[in-house]
CSV table of C-alpha atoms in Angstrom, one decimal:
chain,number,residue,atom,x,y,z
A,139,MET,CA,0.0,0.0,0.0
A,140,ARG,CA,1.3,3.4,-0.9
A,141,LEU,CA,1.5,5.8,2.0
A,142,SER,CA,3.0,8.8,0.3
A,143,PRO,CA,2.9,10.4,-3.1
A,144,ASP,CA,6.7,10.5,-2.9
A,145,GLU,CA,6.6,7.0,-4.1
A,146,ILE,CA,5.2,8.0,-7.4
A,147,ILE,CA,8.3,8.9,-9.4
A,148,LEU,CA,7.6,10.7,-12.6
A,149,TRP,CA,11.1,11.5,-13.6
A,150,GLN,CA,14.5,10.8,-12.1
A,151,GLN,CA,18.0,11.8,-13.2
A,152,GLY,CA,20.6,10.7,-10.6
A,153,PRO,CA,19.8,12.3,-7.3
A,154,LEU,CA,17.3,14.6,-9.0
A,155,LYS,CA,13.8,13.3,-9.3
A,156,LEU,CA,10.4,14.5,-9.9
A,157,ASN,CA,7.8,12.7,-7.8
A,158,ALA,CA,4.0,13.3,-7.5
A,159,THR,CA,4.5,15.4,-4.4
A,160,ILE,CA,6.6,18.0,-6.2
A,161,ALA,CA,4.5,17.9,-9.3
A,162,PHE,CA,1.2,18.5,-7.4
A,163,THR,CA,2.9,21.2,-5.4
A,164,TRP,CA,3.9,22.9,-8.5
A,165,ALA,CA,0.4,22.6,-9.8
A,166,LEU,CA,-0.9,24.1,-6.7
A,167,MET,CA,1.6,26.9,-6.9
A,168,VAL,CA,0.7,27.6,-10.4
A,169,ALA,CA,-3.0,27.6,-9.6
A,170,LEU,CA,-2.6,29.9,-6.6
A,171,ALA,CA,-0.2,32.3,-8.3
A,172,VAL,CA,-2.1,32.5,-11.6
A,173,GLY,CA,-5.5,32.7,-9.9
A,174,SER,CA,-4.3,35.5,-7.7
A,175,GLN,CA,-2.7,37.3,-10.6
A,176,LEU,CA,-5.8,37.0,-12.7
A,177,ILE,CA,-8.0,38.4,-9.9
A,178,THR,CA,-5.6,41.1,-8.6
A,179,ARG,CA,-4.7,42.6,-12.0
A,180,ARG,CA,-8.1,44.3,-12.1
A,181,LEU,CA,-8.3,45.5,-8.6
A,182,THR,CA,-10.1,48.6,-7.8
A,183,SER,CA,-10.2,50.9,-4.8
A,184,GLU,CA,-13.8,52.0,-5.6
A,185,HIS,CA,-16.7,51.1,-3.4
A,186,HIS,CA,-18.1,48.8,-6.0
A,187,ARG,CA,-15.7,45.9,-6.7
A,188,SER,CA,-15.9,42.4,-8.2
A,189,ARG,CA,-16.9,39.3,-6.3
A,190,TRP,CA,-13.5,37.7,-6.7
A,191,GLN,CA,-11.8,40.7,-5.3
A,192,ASN,CA,-14.3,40.6,-2.4
A,193,LEU,CA,-13.4,36.9,-1.9
A,194,LEU,CA,-9.7,37.5,-1.8
A,195,GLU,CA,-10.1,40.5,0.5
A,196,ILE,CA,-12.2,38.4,2.9
A,197,ILE,CA,-9.5,35.7,2.9
A,198,VAL,CA,-6.6,38.1,3.4
A,199,THR,CA,-8.4,40.2,6.1
A,200,GLY,CA,-9.6,37.0,7.8
A,201,ILE,CA,-6.1,35.6,8.0
A,202,ALA,CA,-4.7,38.9,9.2
A,203,ARG,CA,-7.4,39.2,11.8
A,204,GLN,CA,-6.6,35.7,13.1
A,205,ILE,CA,-2.9,36.5,13.2
A,206,GLU,CA,-3.7,39.6,15.2
A,207,GLU,CA,-6.0,37.7,17.6
A,208,ILE,CA,-3.1,35.4,18.3
A,209,GLY,CA,-1.2,38.4,19.7
A,210,LEU,CA,0.9,39.5,16.8
A,211,SER,CA,0.3,43.3,16.8
A,212,ASN,CA,1.6,43.8,13.2
A,213,PRO,CA,-0.1,41.1,11.2
A,214,ARG,CA,1.2,42.3,7.8
A,215,SER,CA,4.7,41.3,8.7
A,216,TYR,CA,3.7,37.7,9.2
A,217,LEU,CA,0.9,37.6,6.6
A,218,GLY,CA,3.2,36.3,3.8
A,219,PHE,CA,4.5,33.4,5.7
A,220,LEU,CA,1.5,32.3,7.8
A,221,GLY,CA,-1.0,33.1,5.1
A,222,THR,CA,0.9,31.1,2.6
A,223,LEU,CA,1.1,28.2,5.0
A,224,PHE,CA,-2.7,28.2,5.5
A,225,LEU,CA,-3.5,28.7,1.8
A,226,PHE,CA,-1.1,26.0,0.7
A,227,VAL,CA,-2.4,23.4,3.2
A,228,ALA,CA,-6.1,24.4,2.7
A,229,SER,CA,-5.9,24.4,-1.1
A,230,ALA,CA,-4.1,21.0,-1.0
A,231,SER,CA,-7.0,19.7,1.1
A,232,LEU,CA,-9.7,21.2,-1.1
A,233,CYS,CA,-8.1,19.7,-4.2
A,234,THR,CA,-8.5,16.2,-2.9
A,235,VAL,CA,-12.0,16.3,-4.4
A,236,LEU,CA,-10.4,16.3,-7.8
A,237,PRO,CA,-10.1,12.8,-9.2
A,238,GLY,CA,-6.5,11.6,-9.3
A,239,PHE,CA,-5.1,14.5,-7.2
A,240,GLU,CA,-2.7,13.5,-4.5
A,241,PRO,CA,-2.4,16.2,-1.8
A,242,PRO,CA,1.2,17.1,-1.3
A,243,THR,CA,0.5,17.5,2.4
A,244,GLY,CA,-0.1,13.7,2.5
A,245,SER,CA,3.6,13.4,2.1
A,246,LEU,CA,5.7,13.4,5.3
A,247,SER,CA,8.4,15.1,3.2
A,248,THR,CA,6.2,18.1,2.5
A,249,THR,CA,4.9,18.4,6.1
A,250,ALA,CA,8.5,18.1,7.3
A,251,ALA,CA,9.5,20.8,4.9
A,252,LEU,CA,6.7,23.0,6.2
A,253,ALA,CA,7.7,22.2,9.8
A,254,LEU,CA,11.3,23.0,9.0
A,255,CYS,CA,10.2,26.3,7.5
A,256,VAL,CA,8.3,27.1,10.8
A,257,PHE,CA,11.3,25.8,12.8
A,258,VAL,CA,13.6,28.3,11.0
A,259,ALA,CA,11.0,31.1,10.7
A,260,VAL,CA,10.3,31.3,14.5
A,261,PRO,CA,13.8,32.2,15.5
A,262,LEU,CA,14.2,34.5,12.5
A,263,PHE,CA,11.0,36.4,13.5
A,264,GLY,CA,12.1,36.4,17.1
A,265,ILE,CA,15.6,37.8,16.3
A,266,GLN,CA,14.0,40.4,13.9
A,267,ASP,CA,11.7,41.4,16.7
A,268,GLN,CA,14.0,41.5,19.8
A,269,GLY,CA,17.5,41.0,18.4
A,270,LEU,CA,19.8,38.0,18.6
A,271,ARG,CA,20.8,38.5,22.2
A,272,GLY,CA,17.3,39.0,23.4
A,273,TYR,CA,16.0,36.0,21.5
A,274,LEU,CA,18.8,33.7,22.8
A,275,LYS,CA,18.2,35.0,26.3
A,276,SER,CA,14.7,33.7,26.0
A,277,TYR,CA,16.1,30.1,26.1
A,278,ILE,CA,17.6,30.6,29.5
A,279,THR,CA,14.7,32.5,31.0
A,280,PRO,CA,13.9,32.4,33.8
A,281,THR,CA,16.9,30.1,34.5
A,282,VAL,CA,19.6,28.3,32.6
A,283,ILE,CA,18.1,25.0,33.6
A,284,MET,CA,15.3,25.7,31.2
A,285,LEU,CA,17.7,25.7,28.2
A,286,PRO,CA,17.6,22.0,27.4
A,287,PHE,CA,13.9,21.9,27.9
A,288,ASN,CA,13.4,24.8,25.5
A,289,ILE,CA,15.5,23.2,22.9
A,290,ILE,CA,13.7,20.0,23.2
A,291,SER,CA,10.4,21.9,23.0
A,292,GLU,CA,11.5,23.5,19.8
A,293,LEU,CA,12.5,20.2,18.2
A,294,SER,CA,9.5,18.3,19.5
A,295,ARG,CA,6.9,20.8,18.4
A,296,THR,CA,8.5,20.9,14.9
A,297,LEU,CA,8.2,17.1,14.8
A,298,ALA,CA,4.7,17.3,16.1
A,299,LEU,CA,3.7,19.8,13.4
A,300,ALA,CA,5.1,17.6,10.7
A,301,VAL,CA,3.6,14.3,11.9
A,302,ARG,CA,0.3,15.8,12.9
A,303,LEU,CA,-0.4,17.2,9.4
A,304,PHE,CA,1.0,14.2,7.6
A,305,GLY,CA,-1.0,11.8,9.7
A,306,ASN,CA,-4.2,13.5,9.3
A,307,MET,CA,-3.9,14.1,5.6
A,308,MET,CA,-2.4,10.7,4.9
A,309,SER,CA,-5.0,8.9,7.0
A,310,GLY,CA,-7.8,10.8,5.3
A,311,ALA,CA,-6.6,9.8,1.8
A,312,MET,CA,-6.0,6.3,2.9
A,313,ILE,CA,-9.4,5.8,4.5
A,314,LEU,CA,-10.9,7.3,1.4
A,315,ALA,CA,-9.0,4.8,-0.8
A,316,ILE,CA,-10.0,1.9,1.4
A,317,LEU,CA,-13.7,2.9,1.4
A,318,VAL,CA,-13.6,3.3,-2.4
A,319,THR,CA,-12.3,-0.3,-2.6
A,320,ILE,CA,-15.0,-1.6,-0.2
A,321,THR,CA,-18.0,0.5,-0.9
A,322,PRO,CA,-17.7,2.5,-4.1
A,323,PHE,CA,-20.9,4.5,-3.4
A,324,ILE,CA,-22.2,6.9,-0.8
A,325,PHE,CA,-19.5,6.4,1.8
A,326,PRO,CA,-16.6,7.8,-0.3
A,327,ILE,CA,-18.7,10.9,-0.8
A,328,VAL,CA,-19.4,11.3,2.9
A,329,MET,CA,-15.7,10.6,3.7
A,330,THR,CA,-14.6,13.1,1.0
A,331,ALA,CA,-16.8,15.8,2.6
A,332,LEU,CA,-15.4,14.8,6.0
A,333,GLY,CA,-11.9,15.0,4.5
A,334,LEU,CA,-12.5,18.5,3.3
A,335,LEU,CA,-13.6,19.5,6.8
A,336,THR,CA,-10.6,17.8,8.5
A,337,GLY,CA,-8.3,19.3,5.8
A,338,MET,CA,-9.5,22.8,6.6
A,339,VAL,CA,-9.2,22.2,10.3
A,340,GLN,CA,-5.7,20.9,9.8
A,341,ALA,CA,-4.7,23.9,7.7
A,342,TYR,CA,-6.2,26.2,10.4
A,343,ILE,CA,-4.4,24.2,13.2
A,344,PHE,CA,-1.0,24.2,11.4
A,345,SER,CA,-1.2,28.0,10.7
A,346,ILE,CA,-2.4,28.9,14.2
A,347,LEU,CA,0.3,26.8,15.8
A,348,ALA,CA,2.9,28.4,13.7
A,349,ALA,CA,1.5,31.8,14.6
A,350,VAL,CA,1.5,30.9,18.3
A,351,TYR,CA,5.1,29.8,18.1
A,352,ILE,CA,6.1,33.0,16.4
A,353,ALA,CA,4.1,35.0,18.9
A,354,ALA,CA,5.8,33.2,21.7
A,355,ALA,CA,9.2,34.1,20.2
A,356,THR,CA,8.3,37.8,19.8
A,357,ASN,CA,5.4,39.1,21.8
A,358,THR,CA,5.8,37.1,25.0
A,359,ARG,CA,8.5,39.3,26.3
A,360,GLN,CA,7.0,42.6,25.2
A,361,PRO,CA,5.4,44.6,27.9
A,362,ARG,CA,1.6,45.0,27.8
A,363,PRO,CA,0.6,48.3,26.5
A,364,ASP,CA,-1.9,48.8,29.4
A,365,ASN,CA,0.2,48.2,32.6
A,366,GLY,CA,3.7,47.8,31.3
A,367,THR,CA,4.4,44.5,33.1
A,368,PRO,CA,6.1,41.7,31.1
A,369,LEU,CA,4.1,38.7,30.1
B,1102,MET,CA,11.5,5.7,4.7
B,1103,LEU,CA,8.6,8.1,4.6
B,1104,ILE,CA,10.8,11.2,4.4
B,1105,ASP,CA,12.6,11.8,1.2
B,1106,TRP,CA,15.1,14.5,2.0
B,1107,PHE,CA,15.4,15.6,-1.6
B,1108,THR,CA,11.7,16.2,-1.7
B,1109,VAL,CA,11.9,17.9,1.7
B,1110,GLY,CA,14.5,20.4,0.2
B,1111,ALA,CA,12.5,20.8,-2.9
B,1112,GLN,CA,9.4,21.5,-1.0
B,1113,VAL,CA,11.1,24.0,1.2
B,1114,VAL,CA,12.2,25.8,-2.0
B,1115,ASN,CA,8.8,25.5,-3.5
B,1116,PHE,CA,7.2,26.9,-0.3
B,1117,LEU,CA,9.5,29.9,-0.3
B,1118,ILE,CA,8.8,30.5,-4.0
B,1119,LEU,CA,5.1,30.2,-3.2
B,1120,VAL,CA,5.5,32.7,-0.4
B,1121,TRP,CA,7.2,35.2,-2.8
B,1122,LEU,CA,4.5,34.5,-5.5
B,1123,LEU,CA,1.6,35.1,-3.2
B,1124,LYS,CA,3.3,38.2,-1.7
B,1125,ARG,CA,3.8,39.5,-5.3
B,1126,PHE,CA,0.3,38.6,-6.7
B,1127,LEU,CA,-2.0,38.3,-3.7
B,1128,TYR,CA,-1.1,40.0,-0.5
B,1129,GLY,CA,0.6,43.1,-1.9
B,1130,PRO,CA,-2.1,44.1,-4.4
B,1131,ILE,CA,-5.0,43.2,-2.1
B,1132,LEU,CA,-3.5,45.1,0.8
B,1133,ALA,CA,-2.6,48.0,-1.4
B,1134,ALA,CA,-6.2,48.2,-2.8
B,1135,MET,CA,-7.6,48.0,0.7
B,1136,ASP,CA,-5.2,50.7,1.9
B,1137,ALA,CA,-6.2,52.9,-1.0
B,1138,ARG,CA,-9.8,52.4,-0.3
B,1139,GLU,CA,-9.4,53.0,3.4
B,1140,GLN,CA,-7.4,56.1,2.7
B,1141,ARG,CA,-10.1,57.2,0.3
B,1142,ILE,CA,-12.9,56.5,2.8
B,1143,ALA,CA,-10.9,58.3,5.4
B,1144,GLN,CA,-10.4,61.2,3.0
B,1145,GLU,CA,-14.1,61.2,2.2
B,1146,LEU,CA,-15.0,61.1,5.9
B,1147,ALA,CA,-12.6,63.9,6.5
B,1148,ASP,CA,-14.2,65.9,3.6
B,1149,ALA,CA,-17.6,65.0,5.0
B,1150,ALA,CA,-16.6,66.2,8.4
B,1151,THR,CA,-15.2,69.4,7.0
B,1152,GLY,CA,-18.3,69.8,4.9
B,1153,LYS,CA,-20.4,69.1,7.9
B,1154,ALA,CA,-18.5,71.7,10.0
B,1155,GLU,CA,-18.8,74.2,7.2
B,1156,ALA,CA,-22.5,73.4,6.9
B,1157,GLN,CA,-23.0,73.8,10.6
B,1158,LYS,CA,-21.1,77.1,10.5
B,1159,GLU,CA,-23.2,78.3,7.6
B,1160,ARG,CA,-26.3,77.1,9.3
B,1161,ALA,CA,-25.4,79.0,12.4
B,1162,GLU,CA,-24.6,82.0,10.3
B,1163,PHE,CA,-27.9,81.7,8.4
B,1164,ARG,CA,-29.8,81.3,11.7
B,1165,HIS,CA,-28.1,84.4,13.1
B,1166,LYS,CA,-29.0,86.3,9.9
B,1167,ASN,CA,-32.6,85.0,10.1
B,1168,GLU,CA,-32.9,86.2,13.6
B,1169,GLN,CA,-31.5,89.6,12.6
B,1170,PHE,CA,-33.9,89.7,9.7
B,1171,ASP,CA,-36.8,88.8,12.0
B,1172,ALA,CA,-35.8,91.4,14.5
B,1173,GLN,CA,-35.4,94.0,11.7
B,1174,ARG,CA,-38.7,93.0,10.2
B,1175,ALA,CA,-40.4,93.3,13.5
B,1176,THR,CA,-38.9,96.7,14.0
B,1177,LEU,CA,-39.8,97.9,10.6
B,1178,LEU,CA,-43.3,96.5,11.0
B,1179,THR,CA,-43.7,98.2,14.3
B,1180,ARG,CA,-42.4,101.4,12.8
B,1181,ALA,CA,-44.6,101.1,9.8
B,1182,THR,CA,-47.7,100.4,12.0
B,1183,GLU,CA,-47.0,103.4,14.1
B,1184,GLU,CA,-46.4,105.6,11.0
B,1185,ALA,CA,-49.6,104.2,9.5
B,1186,ALA,CA,-51.5,105.0,12.7
B,1187,ALA,CA,-50.1,108.5,12.8
B,1188,GLU,CA,-50.8,109.0,9.1
B,1189,ARG,CA,-54.3,107.7,9.6
B,1190,GLN,CA,-54.9,110.1,12.6
B,1191,LYS,CA,-53.5,112.9,10.5
B,1192,LEU,CA,-55.7,112.1,7.6
B,1193,LEU,CA,-58.7,111.8,9.9
B,1194,ASP,CA,-57.9,115.2,11.4
B,1195,GLN,CA,-57.4,116.7,8.0
B,1196,ALA,CA,-60.7,115.1,6.8
B,1197,GLY,CA,-62.5,116.5,9.9
B,1198,LYS,CA,-61.1,119.9,9.2
B,1199,ASP,CA,-62.0,119.7,5.6
B,1200,ALA,CA,-65.4,118.5,6.5
B,1201,ASP,CA,-65.8,121.4,9.0
B,1202,ALA,CA,-64.6,123.9,6.4
B,1203,LEU,CA,-66.9,122.4,3.8
B,1204,SER,CA,-69.8,122.5,6.3
B,1205,ALA,CA,-69.0,126.1,7.2
B,1206,GLN,CA,-68.7,127.0,3.5
B,1207,ARG,CA,-71.9,125.3,2.7
B,1208,LYS,CA,-73.6,127.0,5.7
B,1209,GLU,CA,-72.3,130.3,4.5
B,1210,SER,CA,-73.4,129.6,1.0
B,1211,LEU,CA,-76.8,128.7,2.2
B,1212,SER,CA,-77.0,131.8,4.3
B,1213,LYS,CA,-75.9,134.0,1.4
B,1214,GLU,CA,-78.4,132.3,-0.8
B,1215,ALA,CA,-81.1,132.8,1.8
B,1216,ARG,CA,-80.2,136.4,2.2
B,1217,ALA,CA,-80.2,136.9,-1.6
B,1218,ILE,CA,-83.6,135.2,-1.8
B,1219,HIS,CA,-84.7,137.4,1.1
B,1220,MET,CA,-83.6,140.6,-0.6
B,1221,SER,CA,-85.1,139.6,-3.9
B,1222,LEU,CA,-88.3,138.7,-2.1
B,1223,ARG,CA,-88.3,142.0,-0.3
B,1224,ARG,CA,-87.7,143.9,-3.5
B,1225,ARG,CA,-90.3,142.0,-5.3
B,1226,THR,CA,-92.7,142.5,-2.4
B,1227,GLN,CA,-92.0,146.2,-2.4
B,1228,ASP,CA,-92.7,146.4,-6.1
B,1229,GLU,CA,-95.9,144.4,-5.7
B,1230,VAL,CA,-97.1,146.4,-2.8
B,1231,PHE,CA,-96.4,149.6,-4.8
B,1232,ALA,CA,-98.3,148.2,-7.7
B,1233,ILE,CA,-101.2,147.0,-5.6
B,1234,ALA,CA,-101.4,150.3,-3.7
B,1235,ARG,CA,-101.2,152.3,-6.8
B,1236,GLN,CA,-103.8,150.2,-8.5
B,1237,THR,CA,-106.0,150.3,-5.4
B,1238,LEU,CA,-105.8,154.0,-5.1
B,1239,THR,CA,-106.5,154.5,-8.8
B,1240,ASP,CA,-109.4,152.2,-8.8
B,1241,LEU,CA,-111.0,153.2,-5.5
B,1242,ALA,CA,-110.0,156.8,-5.0
B,1243,SER,CA,-109.1,158.0,-8.5
B,1244,ALA,CA,-105.8,159.2,-7.1
B,1245,SER,CA,-102.2,158.3,-7.9
B,1246,LEU,CA,-99.9,156.8,-5.3
B,1247,GLU,CA,-97.3,159.5,-5.8
B,1248,ARG,CA,-99.7,162.2,-5.3
B,1249,ARG,CA,-101.2,160.6,-2.2
B,1250,ILE,CA,-97.7,160.1,-0.8
B,1251,CYS,CA,-97.0,163.7,-1.4
B,1252,GLU,CA,-100.2,164.7,0.3
B,1253,VAL,CA,-99.4,162.6,3.4
B,1254,PHE,CA,-95.8,164.0,3.4
B,1255,LEU,CA,-97.0,167.6,3.2
B,1256,GLN,CA,-99.5,166.9,5.9
B,1257,ARG,CA,-96.7,165.6,8.1
B,1258,VAL,CA,-94.7,168.7,7.4
B,1259,CYS,CA,-97.7,171.0,8.2
B,1260,GLU,CA,-98.3,169.1,11.4
B,1261,LEU,CA,-94.8,169.6,12.7
B,1262,GLU,CA,-94.6,171.6,15.9
B,1263,GLY,CA,-92.5,172.2,18.9
B,1264,GLU,CA,-88.8,171.5,19.0
B,1265,ALA,CA,-88.8,169.4,15.9
B,1266,LYS,CA,-90.2,172.2,13.8
B,1267,ILE,CA,-87.8,174.7,15.4
B,1268,LYS,CA,-84.8,172.6,14.6
B,1269,LEU,CA,-85.9,171.9,11.1
B,1270,THR,CA,-86.6,175.6,10.5
B,1271,GLU,CA,-83.1,176.5,11.8
B,1272,ALA,CA,-81.6,174.0,9.6
B,1273,LEU,CA,-83.5,175.1,6.5
B,1274,GLN,CA,-82.7,178.8,7.1
B,1275,SER,CA,-79.1,178.5,8.2
B,1276,CYS,CA,-77.7,177.7,4.9
B,1277,SER,CA,-78.1,179.0,1.4
B,1278,GLU,CA,-77.6,175.6,-0.2
B,1279,PRO,CA,-80.9,173.9,-1.3
B,1280,ALA,CA,-82.6,171.3,0.9
B,1281,MET,CA,-82.7,167.8,-0.5
B,1282,VAL,CA,-86.0,166.2,-1.3
B,1283,ARG,CA,-85.7,162.6,-2.2
B,1284,SER,CA,-88.5,160.4,-3.4
B,1285,THR,CA,-88.8,156.9,-4.7
B,1286,MET,CA,-90.5,158.0,-7.9
B,1287,ASP,CA,-89.8,160.9,-10.1
B,1288,LEU,CA,-92.1,163.7,-8.9
B,1289,PRO,CA,-94.1,165.6,-11.6
B,1290,ALA,CA,-93.8,169.4,-11.7
B,1291,ASP,CA,-97.1,170.1,-10.0
B,1292,LEU,CA,-96.2,168.0,-7.0
B,1293,ARG,CA,-92.8,169.7,-6.9
B,1294,ALA,CA,-94.5,173.1,-6.9
B,1295,ALA,CA,-96.9,171.9,-4.2
B,1296,ILE,CA,-94.0,170.8,-2.0
B,1297,GLN,CA,-92.2,174.1,-2.7
B,1298,ASN,CA,-95.2,176.2,-1.8
B,1299,THR,CA,-96.1,174.1,1.3
B,1300,LEU,CA,-92.6,174.3,2.7
B,1301,ASN,CA,-92.3,178.1,2.0
B,1302,GLU,CA,-95.6,178.6,3.8
B,1303,THR,CA,-94.9,176.3,6.7
B,1304,PHE,CA,-91.4,177.7,7.4
B,1305,SER,CA,-92.2,181.3,6.2
B,1306,ALA,CA,-89.2,181.5,4.0
B,1307,ASP,CA,-88.2,180.9,0.5
B,1308,ILE,CA,-86.5,177.5,0.8
B,1309,PRO,CA,-84.5,176.3,-2.1
B,1310,LEU,CA,-85.2,172.7,-2.9
B,1311,LEU,CA,-83.3,170.1,-4.9
B,1312,PHE,CA,-85.4,167.1,-6.0
B,1313,GLU,CA,-83.8,163.8,-6.4
B,1314,THR,CA,-85.0,160.3,-7.1
B,1315,ALA,CA,-83.8,157.8,-4.5
B,1316,PRO,CA,-84.7,154.2,-5.2
B,1317,HIS,CA,-83.6,153.1,-1.7
B,1318,LEU,CA,-86.5,154.8,-0.2
B,1319,VAL,CA,-89.3,152.3,0.2
B,1320,GLY,CA,-92.2,153.9,-1.4
B,1321,GLY,CA,-91.8,157.3,0.3
B,1322,ILE,CA,-90.4,160.8,0.3
B,1323,GLU,CA,-88.1,162.7,2.6
B,1324,LEU,CA,-86.7,166.1,3.3
B,1325,THR,CA,-83.3,166.3,4.8
B,1326,ARG,CA,-81.2,169.2,5.8
B,1327,HIS,CA,-78.2,169.3,8.1
B,1328,GLY,CA,-79.1,166.1,9.8
B,1329,GLN,CA,-82.7,167.1,10.2
B,1330,ARG,CA,-85.2,164.9,8.4
B,1331,VAL,CA,-88.9,164.6,7.8
B,1332,ALA,CA,-90.2,161.8,5.8
B,1333,TRP,CA,-92.9,159.3,5.1
B,1334,ASP,CA,-92.3,155.8,3.6
B,1335,MET,CA,-93.5,152.2,3.7
B,1336,ALA,CA,-90.4,150.8,5.3
B,1337,ASP,CA,-92.1,149.9,8.5
B,1338,TYR,CA,-94.8,148.0,6.7
B,1339,LEU,CA,-92.2,146.1,4.8
B,1340,THR,CA,-90.1,145.5,7.8
B,1341,SER,CA,-93.0,143.9,9.6
B,1342,LEU,CA,-93.7,141.8,6.5
B,1343,ASP,CA,-90.0,140.9,6.3
B,1344,ARG,CA,-90.0,139.7,9.9
B,1345,SER,CA,-93.0,137.6,9.3
B,1346,ILE,CA,-91.5,135.9,6.2
B,1347,SER,CA,-88.2,135.4,7.9
B,1348,HIS,CA,-89.9,133.8,10.8
B,1349,LEU,CA,-91.8,131.6,8.4
B,1350,LEU,CA,-88.6,130.6,6.7
B,1351,GLY,CA,-86.7,130.1,9.9
B,1352,LEU,CA,-84.0,132.7,8.9
B,1353,LYS,CA,-82.3,135.1,11.2
B,1354,ASP,CA,-82.5,138.8,10.9
B,1355,PRO,CA,-79.5,140.3,9.1
B,1356,SER,CA,-78.8,142.0,12.4
B,1357,GLY,CA,-78.3,138.5,13.9
B,1358,GLU,CA,-81.4,138.5,16.2
B,1359,ALA,CA,-84.2,136.0,15.9
B,1360,THR,CA,-87.1,137.5,14.1
B,1361,GLU,CA,-90.5,137.6,15.7
B,1362,PRO,CA,-93.4,138.5,13.6
B,1363,GLU,CA,-94.9,141.8,14.5
B,1364,PRO,CA,-98.3,143.0,13.6
B,1365,PRO,CA,-98.1,145.7,10.9
B,1366,GLN,CA,-98.6,149.2,12.2
B,1367,SER,CA,-101.9,150.6,11.2
B,1368,GLN,CA,-100.5,154.1,10.5
B,1369,THR,CA,-97.5,155.6,8.8
B,1370,ARG,CA,-94.7,156.9,10.9
B,1371,SER,CA,-92.6,159.9,10.3
B,1372,THR,CA,-89.1,160.1,11.6
B,1373,ILE,CA,-87.5,163.3,12.6
B,1374,THR,CA,-83.9,163.2,13.8
């Protein structure tokens, strides 16, 4: 039984290879980029605007509002990274309704790559926000004893991110495949709808957790604007 | 193994490229459009606030002007009302004066007209009385009125006595100028001669006489000399008639006294002053 679209090799030349994961990722990238470009090339700042522009504005402002509610005061700085995470995972889940489509997020390589990106982005945003010294100091706060626990926390949550998304997406696709084999009617449709829901939930969870990690690396040591005491 | 590290690296690169692509084609344009719209809405709100402030300012200004206009209108209306009332009173006074003047003028006119009628009536009565008397005397006594008047006059002269006769004699004899004999009618020569003879005999002197016709004498004849006068006329009869007519018409005597009818005197009177 095939657990990952990585196993579908479309082309290989030495260490370079083109598997289904990369191919479907490219397809998603092209769809997202071209779709966005088609919609945004006719943007207007008038009060009356197109439905597609309204849709994109709702999506972008919704993501920005979620980021802000997490505690990141300047959501536009994190919108590119966190918004792309959500849109990529969500669009991969939505496209599972297309026949023959293998979600790239069903590959542990993809989820690991996304988790690695989060793993790298968190300290980068932390250093950008409070400087290298301030960020590193957070690992030994309140005491040096916390340093190994913090490091373990960073690694484990990265691993958890990758495995959680992979497990959910892979299990959904696998259950769907098994049900199609057993009962080709009714149940696959229900499970597909359920898969769409779980996919959207996973995209939301992945993005929110990344935002929480970034917020923990940036905002946690910033004083509250109301009373000035550190969090 | 489930993790293909080449795929992991490729997916990291793919994700970073996707981040760039979405920033380039999605977040950037959408956020720019939203910012532009927000800025535009803010500008419109600011313009609306400015317009509202200006409108409120103009409203307050217009309200102030309206209040001024109302006050000014009330003042003008009050002043116009007062002026109209004063003008009305003035016109009423003027009209009253004019009415009084017209009434007085009309009264005067009526009075003049009444006096004219009175005089005309008196003259006409005098003429009629003369004519009636003359005709009566002619028909009944075969005597003319003038002659009869002369006879009565000469009888009066002859009957003079006492102080009146003395004064008249002195007056007639004191001056060489002729004495004046005035009569209503032109006296014929025989009557003039009779008067001359009677006077000469009565006053025992040759008295020069000058005869003159005097229409103002009411059917009579008089002799005057230096303020002395002896005469006979029908003025008293006519005066009595005049008073009766005036009383009948409700007119006043030209002297201003209410007229009371008097019975006509039954005999002629002579006046010697």
